[in-house]
Amino acid sequence: MTTSTTARTAEAIELTGIGKRFPGVVANHDVDITIHTGTIHALVGENGAGKSTLMKILYGVQRPDDGTIRVDGQDVSLSTPADAIARGIGMVFQHFMLADNLTVLENITLGAEKLHGIGDDARTEILAISRRYGFGLDPDELVESLGVGERQRVEILKVLYRGARIIILDEPTAVLVPQEVDALFANLRELKDQGHTLIFISHKLDEVLAVADDITVMRRGTTVASVKPGDVTARQLAELMVGSELPSPSTEESTVTDRVLLEVEGLELRDAAGRPELTDIGFEIHAGEILGIAGVEGNGQAELVETLIGMRQPVAGTVRLGERDISGWSTRERRAAGIGYIPEDRQRHGLLLDAPLWENRILGHQTRPPAVKAGGWLDVGGARTDSERIVGQYDVRTPGIDTTARALSGGNQQKFIVGREMSGDPILLMASHPTRGVDVGAQAQIWDHIKQARRQGLAVLLISADLDELIGLSDTIRVLLRGRLVGTFDPQHVTPSELGSAMTGADSGADSGSGDDA
Amino acid sequence: MSTAVTAPPPVEAPAERRSRGLRFGLYLAGGFVVLCLVRVITGADELTSSGTLAVTLTATMPIAMAGLGGLWSERAGVVNIGLEGMMIMGTLGAGYFGFHYGVIAGIVGAVLLGVAGAGLHALATVVFGIDHIVSGVAINIIALGVSGFLAEAWFSDLEGGGPTQSPPLPTPFEINIDAISGPANTLEGKHWFLISDLASVVEMFTKNLSSLVVFALALFFVTQWVLWRTRFGLRLRSCGEAPAAAESLGINVYRYKIIAVLISGGLAGLGGALLSMVSSSGFQVGQTNNRGYIGLAAMIFGNWRPSGLFMGSALFGYTQALPFRQGTVSVHALLLLVALLLVAIGVVQLLRKRRVQAIGAFAFGVLFLLWYLVTDIVPRDFTTMAPYITTLLVLALASQRLRMPAADGQVYRKGSAG
């Protein structure tokens, strides 16, 4: 604390006129940012706005073409991460850079063995840092056994161990559940109080407003505004990011019919050790209805969706799609019967990242036209034509359908999946966190597509951690808590805080539901 | 027991990791006791005779060296199926340098030729990013051709040599402690349960024990220490687990991978030296007889750990040695041992609630037991094959939770960090 009074007045980092060009793309131009020592500085912008490139420049991974970087008032040239580390800059990558089969200690000391060795001295030092900031890490545990939040703390500790005072966090909350986000923010504030400077990249605006001292907005490669969190609302910030008026997720007039399309009764699921994961799940979705499932992550949402699509076998219960009992059906039969599925983790379950888009179009439709002809032969022409249709109709921004899925941004990957899952005339669409990790522009488009599905008379099961999204899109909201459906809410009348308390089980009267009197 | 079963093992606690050495010792001791029991029951004294054990040791070490080479390379993330080829290079090097310049030069030459083969593999896989399997197989083919060609060129005109073999080679210094091995031999002759068997073990280590075998055994401890206790080892392993993470921390991934592959080749070359200077009297074309692959299998069986890899190699070595020691009777006794082992595995698998493996183990166990009971000897033609079949069965049915290095076999390109 002794240094903080003098430090607060100084500028930790000044970036002036930074520009970076890749062949055919201008990633950054005329970027000006000033970051004060001992503050949390948020950098917000859509995917592709140039935030990550800028941070890679600051961490020495990329070299800028123009502009100057000043760290603690001195002009510096950072050509490798080692230079940045030497200047006290550390970076926590969005995708963790950890070796699962090594211990916390080994991961942290790796590459910095000269500081305290790899033995007891290092262990003492790690424990000391862990205690100072309340990280609660055991140096001898394997990283494999750690949760996402703990892994992130290992990453931060790794940076602190190397003596960093300026810490860049690239979308640190993208992978965290709400409680972990709170814990992270507590850690960040603690770090700030001890005089560290934090740069926080995000596009979750509520979080940015909650934790940042200063906010810089980036759009199309350059900085467009610097604001204080007290002066703006999340909506204004989002408009700065997109550069135009934003659509909201809210639905139009109800299209709910009385025709039941999905009927689930008494569904029970157990894990390998026989512990219940889902208990007595029962609900109906009508044609033209969006049923939203709220809940803190890990309360059975993923299990519910995987059971409905047939990836996991329940021990009891029936599932009816339209008139048919599909309880014993395989995943392929269920999909062919008209279930579209937008998986939670699009990179692991939704796409073959290294395959071109038109091959990805065939996934999940491998027995059906237009991608496959009778007799099981691929219809390459049909698949390509239909991929072109999806790219056009769903505004997937890609150079072409021969581009690999990996090359697309998250939002465009997701739009392609939505388009694919809406092909083949589904009657039920299951969307698991459809806009997670997607920028604001793509988010609005995906909302539009879900609303359109509802207008076309599909039944939609929407699972999301974004309460505004749930409230805005759903016709009915059910809350999942410890594998049980505990409450029914009418989104017209419920507030996020009411939902929040039902999700944590704090609301004892959740079962009565607030929507009954609507 | 029930608590151990219901708790799914996500990861063992540090305490359990520390006891790994202890567990290894227990397995070894337990297996040995069962072996003694079988010897007493069947009366097939060759099962644990000092002669059998000595042959086992010389059969084990080349496999173990290949496996250890595989361990080094795969811990750094490079699959080295070219071990066989590097081993061939080792036998050739031992043959040429050993004949012309003596024992030490033979060993060094074997190691260097192994390293040369590994250099090719490192260049192909690490620098050029060629698929590890493709490169490894190519090296095996090249080594086979080169050894055949050079053997003919080097050894054809030498006395005692020929187009496919070198003249007899000098043998490395052998350790003999008669004061101990003599009494041990007497004790062994009594055929007492466990005591005579232990005497055989003592005799194995005190009579005609090759110094090269001792050196090779020491390399296991060196490997364990270097890979898990030093900064160099940590960096090397990190390249096999998460090369991008290692690079983001300023580690030169290529360098560590290349070093690891070179060491791997050196160890395989040493295995070749063991084959042509200790296990037999000279170099022969085709001498390795796929031991490089068997070493790789032993390493996988050993879960990419030195102790497990040694156990796997010993299993292969023992079953290779047995047919040469009154094969028809000994291998027949082995049937009972295998039956007991399979039943034991069956019980363990049942406790772990792996029903399929348990049923398989029991079924084969009963089959082997029946076979043992209704016959007196194993046909001679079968004796050389039986070891492989039994080993295969044990490996397949004892299936454990194997954990290979996370980035093993993946081509890593520089600049993938961030």
GROMACS .gro file of C-alpha atoms in nm, chain B residues 13-281:
model
  269
  531ALA     CA    1  -0.363  -3.758  -0.422
  532PRO     CA    2   0.000  -3.656  -0.378
  533ALA     CA    3   0.032  -3.911  -0.095
  534GLU     CA    4  -0.061  -4.186  -0.335
  535ARG     CA    5   0.191  -4.065  -0.587
  536ARG     CA    6   0.463  -4.083  -0.325
  537SER     CA    7   0.371  -4.443  -0.252
  538ARG     CA    8   0.406  -4.543  -0.614
  539GLY     CA    9   0.753  -4.686  -0.551
  540LEU     CA   10   0.617  -4.889  -0.264
  541ARG     CA   11   0.332  -5.025  -0.474
  542PHE     CA   12   0.579  -5.122  -0.745
  543GLY     CA   13   0.782  -5.315  -0.488
  544LEU     CA   14   0.471  -5.488  -0.359
  545TYR     CA   15   0.363  -5.598  -0.706
  546LEU     CA   16   0.709  -5.732  -0.776
  547ALA     CA   17   0.730  -5.918  -0.445
  548GLY     CA   18   0.376  -6.054  -0.476
  549GLY     CA   19   0.438  -6.180  -0.827
  550PHE     CA   20   0.757  -6.347  -0.713
  551VAL     CA   21   0.586  -6.528  -0.426
  552VAL     CA   22   0.317  -6.660  -0.659
  553LEU     CA   23   0.591  -6.776  -0.895
  554CYS     CA   24   0.760  -6.966  -0.611
  555LEU     CA   25   0.429  -7.122  -0.517
  556VAL     CA   26   0.374  -7.241  -0.871
  557ARG     CA   27   0.724  -7.384  -0.879
  558VAL     CA   28   0.662  -7.583  -0.563
  559ILE     CA   29   0.322  -7.707  -0.687
  560THR     CA   30   0.437  -7.806  -1.032
  561GLY     CA   31   0.788  -7.913  -0.950
  562ALA     CA   32   0.917  -7.731  -1.255
  563ASP     CA   33   1.231  -7.603  -1.087
  564GLU     CA   34   1.347  -7.414  -1.392
  565LEU     CA   35   1.077  -7.154  -1.326
  566THR     CA   36   1.299  -6.974  -1.078
  567SER     CA   37   1.639  -7.134  -1.134
  568SER     CA   38   1.930  -6.894  -1.138
  569GLY     CA   39   1.992  -6.996  -1.497
  570THR     CA   40   1.642  -6.892  -1.601
  571LEU     CA   41   1.668  -6.568  -1.411
  572ALA     CA   42   2.003  -6.488  -1.571
  573VAL     CA   43   1.860  -6.547  -1.917
  574THR     CA   44   1.557  -6.340  -1.817
  575LEU     CA   45   1.778  -6.049  -1.718
  576THR     CA   46   1.973  -6.052  -2.042
  577ALA     CA   47   1.648  -6.086  -2.238
  578THR     CA   48   1.484  -5.809  -2.040
  579MET     CA   49   1.744  -5.538  -2.063
  580PRO     CA   50   1.745  -5.478  -2.441
  581ILE     CA   51   1.365  -5.451  -2.434
  582ALA     CA   52   1.384  -5.227  -2.130
  583MET     CA   53   1.635  -4.998  -2.300
  584ALA     CA   54   1.413  -4.965  -2.605
  585GLY     CA   55   1.122  -4.893  -2.375
  586LEU     CA   56   1.320  -4.637  -2.179
  587GLY     CA   57   1.413  -4.470  -2.506
  588GLY     CA   58   1.045  -4.460  -2.595
  589LEU     CA   59   0.972  -4.307  -2.256
  590TRP     CA   60   1.216  -4.020  -2.308
  591SER     CA   61   1.087  -3.944  -2.651
  592GLU     CA   62   0.717  -3.972  -2.571
  593ARG     CA   63   0.748  -3.770  -2.253
  594ALA     CA   64   0.861  -3.489  -2.481
  595GLY     CA   65   0.567  -3.557  -2.712
  596VAL     CA   66   0.736  -3.746  -2.996
  597VAL     CA   67   0.613  -4.097  -3.071
  598ASN     CA   68   0.919  -4.300  -3.156
  599ILE     CA   69   0.820  -4.614  -3.342
  600GLY     CA   70   1.163  -4.595  -3.504
  601LEU     CA   71   1.314  -4.749  -3.190
  602GLU     CA   72   1.342  -5.079  -3.372
  603GLY     CA   73   1.552  -4.916  -3.642
  604MET     CA   74   1.767  -4.729  -3.392
  605MET     CA   75   1.821  -5.055  -3.209
  606ILE     CA   76   1.931  -5.220  -3.535
  607MET     CA   77   2.177  -4.935  -3.581
  608GLY     CA   78   2.298  -5.005  -3.227
  609THR     CA   79   2.365  -5.373  -3.296
  610LEU     CA   80   2.554  -5.277  -3.611
  611GLY     CA   81   2.759  -5.015  -3.427
  612ALA     CA   82   2.846  -5.260  -3.150
  613GLY     CA   83   2.948  -5.513  -3.413
  614TYR     CA   84   3.177  -5.281  -3.609
  615PHE     CA   85   3.333  -5.067  -3.338
  616GLY     CA   86   3.335  -5.347  -3.084
  617PHE     CA   87   3.530  -5.578  -3.313
  618HIS     CA   88   3.782  -5.321  -3.427
  619TYR     CA   89   3.833  -5.102  -3.121
  620GLY     CA   90   3.720  -5.296  -2.817
  621VAL     CA   91   3.432  -5.308  -2.572
  622ILE     CA   92   3.403  -4.942  -2.478
  623ALA     CA   93   3.423  -4.827  -2.839
  624GLY     CA   94   3.158  -5.084  -2.924
  625ILE     CA   95   2.918  -4.948  -2.667
  626VAL     CA   96   2.987  -4.586  -2.762
  627GLY     CA   97   2.956  -4.671  -3.130
  628ALA     CA   98   2.621  -4.842  -3.070
  629VAL     CA   99   2.490  -4.541  -2.881
  630LEU     CA  100   2.616  -4.299  -3.147
  631LEU     CA  101   2.462  -4.491  -3.436
  632GLY     CA  102   2.135  -4.501  -3.241
  633VAL     CA  103   2.163  -4.126  -3.194
  634ALA     CA  104   2.226  -4.087  -3.567
  635GLY     CA  105   1.901  -4.268  -3.645
  636ALA     CA  106   1.726  -4.054  -3.385
  637GLY     CA  107   1.870  -3.741  -3.545
  638LEU     CA  108   1.688  -3.832  -3.863
  639HIS     CA  109   1.368  -3.885  -3.668
  640ALA     CA  110   1.408  -3.555  -3.483
  641LEU     CA  111   1.475  -3.368  -3.805
  642ALA     CA  112   1.170  -3.519  -3.971
  643THR     CA  113   0.922  -3.493  -3.687
  644VAL     CA  114   1.026  -3.186  -3.492
  645VAL     CA  115   1.179  -2.960  -3.754
  646PHE     CA  116   0.982  -3.060  -4.064
  647GLY     CA  117   0.666  -3.165  -3.884
  648ILE     CA  118   0.626  -3.502  -4.056
  649ASP     CA  119   0.387  -3.751  -3.898
  650HIS     CA  120   0.573  -3.938  -3.625
  651ILE     CA  121   0.459  -4.283  -3.730
  652VAL     CA  122   0.551  -4.231  -4.095
  653SER     CA  123   0.898  -4.110  -4.003
  654GLY     CA  124   0.950  -4.391  -3.753
  655VAL     CA  125   0.847  -4.663  -3.995
  656ALA     CA  126   1.073  -4.513  -4.260
  657ILE     CA  127   1.365  -4.523  -4.019
  658ASN     CA  128   1.297  -4.887  -3.940
  659ILE     CA  129   1.302  -4.975  -4.308
  660ILE     CA  130   1.612  -4.769  -4.377
  661ALA     CA  131   1.797  -4.916  -4.078
  662LEU     CA  132   1.715  -5.269  -4.187
  663GLY     CA  133   1.851  -5.202  -4.535
  664VAL     CA  134   2.158  -5.015  -4.416
  665SER     CA  135   2.249  -5.281  -4.162
  666GLY     CA  136   2.220  -5.557  -4.423
  667PHE     CA  137   2.430  -5.364  -4.671
  668LEU     CA  138   2.700  -5.254  -4.428
  669ALA     CA  139   2.719  -5.596  -4.261
  670GLU     CA  140   2.801  -5.747  -4.595
  671ALA     CA  141   3.057  -5.478  -4.671
  672TRP     CA  142   3.220  -5.485  -4.328
  673PHE     CA  143   3.209  -5.841  -4.207
  674SER     CA  144   3.217  -6.068  -4.515
  675ASP     CA  145   3.594  -6.091  -4.537
  676LEU     CA  146   3.667  -6.113  -4.167
  677GLU     CA  147   3.756  -6.441  -4.008
  678GLY     CA  148   3.455  -6.574  -3.818
  679GLY     CA  149   3.235  -6.315  -3.984
  680GLY     CA  150   3.004  -6.342  -4.279
  681PRO     CA  151   2.766  -6.139  -4.489
  682THR     CA  152   2.501  -6.148  -4.215
  683GLN     CA  153   2.709  -6.160  -3.898
  684SER     CA  154   3.012  -6.012  -3.734
  685PRO     CA  155   3.299  -6.211  -3.585
  686PRO     CA  156   3.259  -6.283  -3.212
  687LEU     CA  157   3.276  -5.962  -3.011
  688PRO     CA  158   3.455  -5.897  -2.686
  689THR     CA  159   3.217  -5.908  -2.389
  690PRO     CA  160   3.190  -5.630  -2.133
  691PHE     CA  161   3.340  -5.694  -1.793
  692GLU     CA  162   3.143  -5.950  -1.590
  693ILE     CA  163   3.089  -5.927  -1.217
  694ASN     CA  164   3.150  -6.244  -1.018
  695ILE     CA  165   3.135  -6.257  -0.639
  696ASP     CA  166   3.206  -6.622  -0.570
  697ALA     CA  167   3.187  -6.580  -0.193
  698ILE     CA  168   2.817  -6.508  -0.227
  699SER     CA  169   2.720  -6.696  -0.540
  700GLY     CA  170   2.865  -7.024  -0.416
  701PRO     CA  171   2.653  -7.059  -0.102
  702ALA     CA  172   2.355  -6.922  -0.291
  703ASN     CA  173   2.394  -7.200  -0.544
  704THR     CA  174   2.397  -7.460  -0.269
  705LEU     CA  175   2.085  -7.309  -0.116
  706GLU     CA  176   1.913  -7.303  -0.454
  707GLY     CA  177   1.974  -7.676  -0.491
  708LYS     CA  178   1.763  -7.747  -0.181
  709HIS     CA  179   1.445  -7.631  -0.362
  710TRP     CA  180   1.295  -7.482  -0.047
  711PHE     CA  181   0.994  -7.264  -0.094
  712LEU     CA  182   1.090  -6.897  -0.129
  713ILE     CA  183   1.433  -6.938   0.031
  714SER     CA  184   1.585  -7.127  -0.260
  715ASP     CA  185   1.408  -6.892  -0.500
  716LEU     CA  186   1.556  -6.588  -0.330
  717ALA     CA  187   1.892  -6.759  -0.343
  718SER     CA  188   1.851  -6.782  -0.720
  719VAL     CA  189   1.797  -6.409  -0.733
  720VAL     CA  190   2.110  -6.348  -0.526
  721GLU     CA  191   2.302  -6.579  -0.754
  722MET     CA  192   2.179  -6.397  -1.061
  723PHE     CA  193   2.328  -6.074  -0.929
  724THR     CA  194   2.659  -6.223  -0.820
  725LYS     CA  195   2.752  -6.461  -1.100
  726ASN     CA  196   2.847  -6.361  -1.454
  727LEU     CA  197   2.657  -6.035  -1.416
  728SER     CA  198   2.745  -5.810  -1.706
  729SER     CA  199   2.857  -5.463  -1.608
  730LEU     CA  200   2.663  -5.330  -1.905
  731VAL     CA  201   2.342  -5.473  -1.756
  732VAL     CA  202   2.418  -5.298  -1.427
  733PHE     CA  203   2.478  -4.974  -1.615
  734ALA     CA  204   2.148  -5.015  -1.797
  735LEU     CA  205   1.966  -5.081  -1.470
  736ALA     CA  206   2.121  -4.766  -1.323
  737LEU     CA  207   1.982  -4.568  -1.617
  738PHE     CA  208   1.633  -4.636  -1.486
  739PHE     CA  209   1.710  -4.451  -1.165
  740VAL     CA  210   1.887  -4.176  -1.357
  741THR     CA  211   1.584  -4.134  -1.582
  742GLN     CA  212   1.344  -4.124  -1.290
  743TRP     CA  213   1.553  -3.858  -1.120
  744VAL     CA  214   1.624  -3.642  -1.425
  745LEU     CA  215   1.270  -3.639  -1.561
  746TRP     CA  216   1.091  -3.583  -1.232
  747ARG     CA  217   1.338  -3.402  -1.012
  748THR     CA  218   1.526  -3.157  -1.231
  749ARG     CA  219   1.442  -2.840  -1.418
  750PHE     CA  220   1.555  -3.001  -1.740
  751GLY     CA  221   1.311  -3.287  -1.687
  752LEU     CA  222   1.024  -3.056  -1.602
  753ARG     CA  223   1.079  -2.859  -1.920
  754LEU     CA  224   1.109  -3.174  -2.125
  755ARG     CA  225   0.786  -3.317  -1.987
  756SER     CA  226   0.605  -2.988  -2.035
  757CYS     CA  227   0.683  -3.015  -2.408
  758GLY     CA  228   0.499  -3.346  -2.414
  759GLU     CA  229   0.204  -3.225  -2.211
  760ALA     CA  230   0.137  -2.872  -2.335
  761PRO     CA  231   0.393  -2.740  -2.582
  762ALA     CA  232   0.201  -2.419  -2.641
  763ALA     CA  233   0.203  -2.346  -2.269
  764ALA     CA  234   0.573  -2.421  -2.252
  765GLU     CA  235   0.645  -2.186  -2.540
  766SER     CA  236   0.434  -1.910  -2.386
  767LEU     CA  237   0.671  -1.932  -2.089
  768GLY     CA  238   0.979  -1.886  -2.301
  769ILE     CA  239   1.083  -2.251  -2.337
  770ASN     CA  240   1.241  -2.357  -2.662
  771VAL     CA  241   1.011  -2.650  -2.737
  772TYR     CA  242   1.203  -2.767  -3.044
  773ARG     CA  243   1.526  -2.788  -2.853
  774TYR     CA  244   1.384  -3.007  -2.577
  775LYS     CA  245   1.203  -3.231  -2.820
  776ILE     CA  246   1.517  -3.283  -3.026
  777ILE     CA  247   1.728  -3.357  -2.718
  778ALA     CA  248   1.468  -3.605  -2.597
  779VAL     CA  249   1.456  -3.788  -2.930
  780LEU     CA  250   1.837  -3.803  -2.944
  781ILE     CA  251   1.855  -3.950  -2.595
  782SER     CA  252   1.585  -4.192  -2.699
  783GLY     CA  253   1.794  -4.308  -2.992
  784GLY     CA  254   2.102  -4.340  -2.771
  785LEU     CA  255   1.914  -4.566  -2.532
  786ALA     CA  256   1.779  -4.779  -2.816
  787GLY     CA  257   2.137  -4.803  -2.949
  788LEU     CA  258   2.250  -4.918  -2.606
  789GLY     CA  259   1.978  -5.180  -2.620
  790GLY     CA  260   2.134  -5.293  -2.947
  791ALA     CA  261   2.475  -5.314  -2.782
  792LEU     CA  262   2.327  -5.530  -2.506
  793LEU     CA  263   2.183  -5.760  -2.770
  794SER     CA  264   2.501  -5.818  -2.967
  795MET     CA  265   2.758  -5.801  -2.685
  796VAL     CA  266   2.574  -5.947  -2.383
  797SER     CA  267   2.278  -6.152  -2.501
  798SER     CA  268   2.474  -6.313  -2.784
  799SER     CA  269   2.831  -6.337  -2.897
   0.00000   0.00000   0.00000
